[in-house]
XYZ file of C-alpha atoms in Angstrom:
363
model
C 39.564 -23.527 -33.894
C 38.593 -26.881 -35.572
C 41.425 -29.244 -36.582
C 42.361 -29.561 -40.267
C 45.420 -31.076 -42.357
C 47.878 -29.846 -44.829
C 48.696 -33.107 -46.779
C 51.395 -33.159 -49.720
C 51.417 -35.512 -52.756
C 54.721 -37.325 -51.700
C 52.055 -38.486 -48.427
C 52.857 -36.680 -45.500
C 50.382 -35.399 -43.856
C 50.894 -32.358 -40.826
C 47.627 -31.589 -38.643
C 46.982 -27.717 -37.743
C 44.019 -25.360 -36.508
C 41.834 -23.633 -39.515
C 42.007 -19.835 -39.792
C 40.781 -17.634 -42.783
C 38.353 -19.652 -45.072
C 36.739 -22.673 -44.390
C 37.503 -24.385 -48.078
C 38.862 -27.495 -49.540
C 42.225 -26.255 -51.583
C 44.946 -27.519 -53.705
C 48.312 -25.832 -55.176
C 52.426 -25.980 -55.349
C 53.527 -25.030 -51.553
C 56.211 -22.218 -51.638
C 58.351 -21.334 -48.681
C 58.584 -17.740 -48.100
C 61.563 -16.419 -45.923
C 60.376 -12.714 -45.917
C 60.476 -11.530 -41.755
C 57.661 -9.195 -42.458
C 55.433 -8.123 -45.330
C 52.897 -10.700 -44.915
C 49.986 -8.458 -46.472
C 51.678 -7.738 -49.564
C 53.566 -11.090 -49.925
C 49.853 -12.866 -49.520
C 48.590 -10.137 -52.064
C 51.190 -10.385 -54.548
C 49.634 -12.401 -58.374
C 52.956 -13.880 -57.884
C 51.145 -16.655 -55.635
C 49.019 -17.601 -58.083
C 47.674 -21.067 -57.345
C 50.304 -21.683 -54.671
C 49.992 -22.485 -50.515
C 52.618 -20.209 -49.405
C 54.447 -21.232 -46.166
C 55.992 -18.913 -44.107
C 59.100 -19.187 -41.726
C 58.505 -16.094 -39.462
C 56.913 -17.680 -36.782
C 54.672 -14.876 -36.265
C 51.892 -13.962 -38.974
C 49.124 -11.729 -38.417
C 50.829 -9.250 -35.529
C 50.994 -6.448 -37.699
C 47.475 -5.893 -38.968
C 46.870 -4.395 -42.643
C 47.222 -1.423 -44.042
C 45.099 0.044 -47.111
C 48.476 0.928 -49.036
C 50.208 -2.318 -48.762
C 48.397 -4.668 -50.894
C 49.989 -5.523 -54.619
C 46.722 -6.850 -55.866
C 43.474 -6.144 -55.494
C 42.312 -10.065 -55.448
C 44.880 -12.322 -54.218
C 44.474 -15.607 -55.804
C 46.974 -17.436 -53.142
C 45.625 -20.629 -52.451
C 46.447 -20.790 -48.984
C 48.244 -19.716 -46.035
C 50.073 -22.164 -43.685
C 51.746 -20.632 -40.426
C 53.348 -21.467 -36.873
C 51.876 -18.731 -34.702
C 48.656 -16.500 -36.066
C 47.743 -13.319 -34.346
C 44.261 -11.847 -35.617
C 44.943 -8.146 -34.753
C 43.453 -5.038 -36.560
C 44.960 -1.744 -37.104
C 42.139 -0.587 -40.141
C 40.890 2.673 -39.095
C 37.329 0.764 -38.524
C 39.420 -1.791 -37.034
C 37.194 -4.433 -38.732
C 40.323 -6.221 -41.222
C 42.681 -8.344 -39.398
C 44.471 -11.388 -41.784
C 41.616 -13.816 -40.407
C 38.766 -11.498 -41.767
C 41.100 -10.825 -44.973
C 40.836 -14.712 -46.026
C 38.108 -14.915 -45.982
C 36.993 -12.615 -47.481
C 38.673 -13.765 -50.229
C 38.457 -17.464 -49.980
C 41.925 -18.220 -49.260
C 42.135 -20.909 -46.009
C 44.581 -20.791 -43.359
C 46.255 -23.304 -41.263
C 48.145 -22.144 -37.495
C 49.959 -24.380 -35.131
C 52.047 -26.391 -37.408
C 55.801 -27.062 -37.106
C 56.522 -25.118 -40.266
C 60.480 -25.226 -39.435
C 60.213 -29.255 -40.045
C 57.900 -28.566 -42.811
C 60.536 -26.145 -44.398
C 63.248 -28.942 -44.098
C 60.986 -31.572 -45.698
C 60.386 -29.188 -48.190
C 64.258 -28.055 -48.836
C 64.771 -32.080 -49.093
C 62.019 -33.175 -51.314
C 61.728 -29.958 -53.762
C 58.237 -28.265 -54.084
C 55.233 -29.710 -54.931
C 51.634 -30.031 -54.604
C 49.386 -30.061 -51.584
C 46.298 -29.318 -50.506
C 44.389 -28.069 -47.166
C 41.692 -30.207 -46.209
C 39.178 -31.143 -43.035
C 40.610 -35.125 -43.226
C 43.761 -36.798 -44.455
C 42.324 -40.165 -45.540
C 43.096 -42.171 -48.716
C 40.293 -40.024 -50.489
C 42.179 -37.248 -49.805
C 45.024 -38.025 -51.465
C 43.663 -39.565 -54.224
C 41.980 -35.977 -55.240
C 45.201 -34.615 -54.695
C 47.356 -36.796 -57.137
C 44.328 -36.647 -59.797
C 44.048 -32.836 -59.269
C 46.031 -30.987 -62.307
C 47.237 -27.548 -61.533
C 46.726 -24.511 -64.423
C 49.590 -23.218 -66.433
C 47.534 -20.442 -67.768
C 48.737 -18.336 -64.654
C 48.857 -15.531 -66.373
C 45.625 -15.110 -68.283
C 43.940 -15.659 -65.085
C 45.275 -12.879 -63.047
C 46.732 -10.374 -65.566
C 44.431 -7.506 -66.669
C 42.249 -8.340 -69.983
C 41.663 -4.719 -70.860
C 44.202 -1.580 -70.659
C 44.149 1.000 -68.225
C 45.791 4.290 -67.426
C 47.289 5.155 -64.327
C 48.250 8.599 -64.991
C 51.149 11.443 -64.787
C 52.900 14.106 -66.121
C 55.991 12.561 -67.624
C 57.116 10.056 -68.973
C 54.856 7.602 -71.167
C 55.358 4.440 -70.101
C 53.387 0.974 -71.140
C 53.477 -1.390 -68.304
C 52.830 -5.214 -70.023
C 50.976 -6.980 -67.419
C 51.985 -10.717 -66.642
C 50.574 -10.428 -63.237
C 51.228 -7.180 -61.919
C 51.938 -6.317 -58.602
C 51.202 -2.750 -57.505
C 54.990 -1.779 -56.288
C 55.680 -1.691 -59.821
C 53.302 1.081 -60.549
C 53.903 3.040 -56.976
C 57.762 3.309 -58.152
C 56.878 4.422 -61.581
C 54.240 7.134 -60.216
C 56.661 8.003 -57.996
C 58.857 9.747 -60.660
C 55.455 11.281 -62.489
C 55.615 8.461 -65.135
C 52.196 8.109 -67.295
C 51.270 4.789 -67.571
C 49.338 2.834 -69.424
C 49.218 -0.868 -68.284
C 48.332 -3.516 -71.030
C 47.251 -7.077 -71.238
C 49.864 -9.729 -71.835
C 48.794 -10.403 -74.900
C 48.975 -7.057 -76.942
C 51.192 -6.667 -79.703
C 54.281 -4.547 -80.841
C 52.215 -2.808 -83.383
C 48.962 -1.957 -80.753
C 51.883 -0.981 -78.322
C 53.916 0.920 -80.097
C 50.908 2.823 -81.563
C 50.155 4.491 -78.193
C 53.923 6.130 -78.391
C 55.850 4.965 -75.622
C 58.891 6.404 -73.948
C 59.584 3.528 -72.707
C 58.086 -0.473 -72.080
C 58.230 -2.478 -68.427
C 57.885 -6.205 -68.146
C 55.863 -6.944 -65.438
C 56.373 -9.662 -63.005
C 54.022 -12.412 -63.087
C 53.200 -16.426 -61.939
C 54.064 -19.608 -63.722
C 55.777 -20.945 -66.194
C 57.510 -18.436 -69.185
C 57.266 -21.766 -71.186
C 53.691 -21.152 -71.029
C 52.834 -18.287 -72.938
C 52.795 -17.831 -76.690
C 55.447 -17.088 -79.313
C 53.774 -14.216 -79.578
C 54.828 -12.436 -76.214
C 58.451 -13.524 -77.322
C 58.305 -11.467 -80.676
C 56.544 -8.656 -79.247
C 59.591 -8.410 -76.956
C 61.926 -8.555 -79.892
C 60.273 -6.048 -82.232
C 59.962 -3.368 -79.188
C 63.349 -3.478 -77.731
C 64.693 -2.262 -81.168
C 63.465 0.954 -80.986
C 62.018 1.419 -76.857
C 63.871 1.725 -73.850
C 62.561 -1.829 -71.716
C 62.623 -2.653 -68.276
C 61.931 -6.426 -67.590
C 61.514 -8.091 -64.090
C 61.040 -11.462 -62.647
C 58.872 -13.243 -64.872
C 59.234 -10.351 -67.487
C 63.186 -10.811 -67.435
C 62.902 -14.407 -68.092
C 60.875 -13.246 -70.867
C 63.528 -11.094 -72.102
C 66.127 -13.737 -71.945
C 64.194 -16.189 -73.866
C 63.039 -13.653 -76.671
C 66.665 -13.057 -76.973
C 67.919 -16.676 -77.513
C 68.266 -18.155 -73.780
C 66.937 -21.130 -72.189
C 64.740 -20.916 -68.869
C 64.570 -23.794 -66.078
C 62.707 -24.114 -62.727
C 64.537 -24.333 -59.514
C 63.578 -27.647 -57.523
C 62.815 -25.190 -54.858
C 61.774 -21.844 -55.375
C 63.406 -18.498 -53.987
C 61.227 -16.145 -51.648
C 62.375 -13.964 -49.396
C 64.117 -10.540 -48.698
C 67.393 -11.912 -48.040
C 69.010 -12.684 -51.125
C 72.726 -11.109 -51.696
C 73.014 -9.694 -55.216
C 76.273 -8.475 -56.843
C 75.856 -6.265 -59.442
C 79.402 -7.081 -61.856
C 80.326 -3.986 -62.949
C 80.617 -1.947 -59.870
C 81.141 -5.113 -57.880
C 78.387 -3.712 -55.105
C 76.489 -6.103 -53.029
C 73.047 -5.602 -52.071
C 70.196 -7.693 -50.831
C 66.872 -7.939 -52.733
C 63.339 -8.884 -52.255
C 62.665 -12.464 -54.262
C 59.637 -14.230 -55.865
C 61.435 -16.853 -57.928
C 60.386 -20.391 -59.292
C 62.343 -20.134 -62.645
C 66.353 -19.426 -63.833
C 67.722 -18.535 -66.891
C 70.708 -20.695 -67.967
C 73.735 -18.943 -67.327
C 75.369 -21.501 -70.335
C 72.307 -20.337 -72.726
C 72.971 -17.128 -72.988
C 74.335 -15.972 -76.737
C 77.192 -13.281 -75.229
C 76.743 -11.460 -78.628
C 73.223 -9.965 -77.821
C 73.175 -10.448 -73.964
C 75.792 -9.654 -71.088
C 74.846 -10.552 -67.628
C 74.487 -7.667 -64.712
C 73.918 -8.975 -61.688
C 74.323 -12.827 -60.110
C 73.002 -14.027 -56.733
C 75.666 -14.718 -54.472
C 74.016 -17.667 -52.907
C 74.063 -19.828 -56.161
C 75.581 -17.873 -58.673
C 72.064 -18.096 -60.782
C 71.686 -15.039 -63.255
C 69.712 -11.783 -61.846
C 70.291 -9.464 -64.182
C 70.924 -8.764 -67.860
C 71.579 -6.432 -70.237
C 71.248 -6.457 -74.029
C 74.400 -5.054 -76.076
C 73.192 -3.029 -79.056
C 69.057 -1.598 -77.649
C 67.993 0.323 -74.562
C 66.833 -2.902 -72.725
C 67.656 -4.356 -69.730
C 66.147 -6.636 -66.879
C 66.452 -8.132 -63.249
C 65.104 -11.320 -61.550
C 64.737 -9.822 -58.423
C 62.172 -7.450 -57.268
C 63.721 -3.701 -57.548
C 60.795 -2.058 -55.489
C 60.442 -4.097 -52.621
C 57.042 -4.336 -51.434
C 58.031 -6.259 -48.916
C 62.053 -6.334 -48.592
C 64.275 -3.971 -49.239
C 64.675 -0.416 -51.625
C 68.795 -1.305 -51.733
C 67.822 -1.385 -55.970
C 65.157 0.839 -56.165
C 67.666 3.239 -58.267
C 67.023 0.705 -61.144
C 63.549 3.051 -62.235
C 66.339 5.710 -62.188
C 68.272 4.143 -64.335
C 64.962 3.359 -66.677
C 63.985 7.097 -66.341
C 67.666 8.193 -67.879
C 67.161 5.699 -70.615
C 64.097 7.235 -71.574
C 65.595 10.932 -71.543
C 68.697 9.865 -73.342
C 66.501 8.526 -75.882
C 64.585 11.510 -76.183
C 67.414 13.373 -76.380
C 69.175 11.373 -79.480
C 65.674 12.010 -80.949
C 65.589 15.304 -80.806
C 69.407 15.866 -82.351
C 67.925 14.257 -85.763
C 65.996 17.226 -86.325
């Protein structure tokens, strides 16, 4: 394998062997602590426009399966491992993770320290870099003049609705950058969804008569999207039972009055302790997390906080006092990491039928 270079904009430089595509890239590098999930981590909109660095030092030992992707076109921009393995298990055994990148464009780089890289990384914050064939002066000048998107979501989430259907439930999925766990859990208690662009409003979604409304998850920057989103979230939490997560729940804090900040480094992993407060349980949760809501933002009178990580005390969960709405940080369905909060769509699913229920009394 030839010899290329993962170079960061602070201007170190680590040298590696090329797997997946052969292309020039450039995006925020992410450390991901997940042991195994690879496929769906790599596959997950989440990624958007970042170089994702893992710490297993194993990638690629697994193969892929046809059930484990969370996106149809990952739009990672690039892969950056210790050891790479480039086994199949497809049933034409024709896909291993070398084959899968490049396929879809998306370069690799094998044989790097990533455990010093991970330190650097944990010292310095994240920030850009880029995968190229030489780390000269050019180099980094193209890195420092290159200016990453913050229109994340536009570029990944759907631009048209679609149905995913079932026999109960009528749920309308918002879609900030999707990733297909979200829609395997819901189908997985007969829900009928409908998933919608980012962009629709309360009226257009409360036309198609929901039961209830999920938040997706999604990349970038809540900052970044319109006013809009925000008072679409207000007007349909009055009167429909919501589900927010990750990028959705920071959403759902904002609309309702709290502040949002990015972490110097970024949360992703599996391995993440959660305590939800009122039954004091601990559990550990799956993690794709670049942004926190303010603990000392939140306005107590419309919002109560569920669930805090245990690591840093951030906020992953809340709860809003007076509507059917609630939302987590974390990732509830796994895909990788683990089901220990899975019973959250549960809890959705009662919402809905309580609602239904209260309905039906007023006639």
């Amino acid at each position: 394998m030839a010899d290329r270079y993962l170079i960061l904009e602070d201007g170190t430089s680590y040298r590696g062997k090329a797997f997946g595509a052969a292309s020039t890239t450039t995006g925020e590098i992410v450390v991901n602590s997940t042991m195994n999930g690879y496929q769906e981590i790599i596959s997950n909109q989440i990624y958007h426009n970042q170089i994702i660095v893992f710490t297993q030092p194993s990638i690629g030992n697994t193969g892929l399966a046809q059930n484990a992707y969370e996106s149809v076109l990952p739009t990672a921009k690039g892969v950056i491992v210790r050891e790479y393995e480039n086994l199949t298990t497809d049933q034409f055994k024709r896909i291993s993770l070398d084959r899968y990148l490049k396929l879809h464009k998306i370069p690799g780089l094998y044989d790097i320290d990533t455990r010093e890289l991970v330190h650097h990384l944990h010292r310095f914050g994240n920030m850009k870099a880029s995968i190229v064939d030489v780390d000269d002066e050019h180099a980094f000048d193209q890195l420092h003049a290159t200016v990453l998107t913050n229109q994340q979501v536009s570029q990944v989430a759907t631009a048209r609705p679609y149905a995913n259907p079932g026999d109960g439930d009528n749920v309308i999925v918002v879609d900030f950058g999707l990733k297909s766990g979200i829609l395997r859990e819901l189908s997985k208690r007969n829900c009928n969804i409908t998933v919608v662009p980012a962009d629709f409003s309360s009226e257009r979604i409360l036309d198609l008569d929901p039961d209830g409304v999920v938040l997706s998850t999604g990349p970038g920057n809540p900052a970044s999207l319109p006013d809009s989103v925000l008072d679409m979230i207000r007007e349909v939490q009055q009167t429909v039972p919501m589900f927010a997560i990750g990028l959705g729940h920071e959403l759902f804090a904002m609309a309702n009055g709290a502040n949002v900040e990015k972490l110097p480094i970024e949360h992703h992993g599996s391995n993440h302790p959660i305590r939800e407060i009122i039954t004091n349980e601990i559990f550990y949760s799956g993690q794709e997390q670049g942004y926190v809501v303010d603990s000392q933002s939140i306005d107590h009178d419309n919002l109560y906080i569920t669930h805090i990580d245990l690591i840093n005390g951030t906020v992953q969960g809340l709860r809003h006092r007076d509507y059917p709405a609630f939302s987590v940080q974390f990732s509830p369905d796994g895909a990788p990491g683990p089901k220990d909060s899975v019973d959250l769509f549960d809890d959705f699913i009662e919402i809905m039928a309580r609602r239904r229920e209260n309905n039906a009394s007023r006639y």
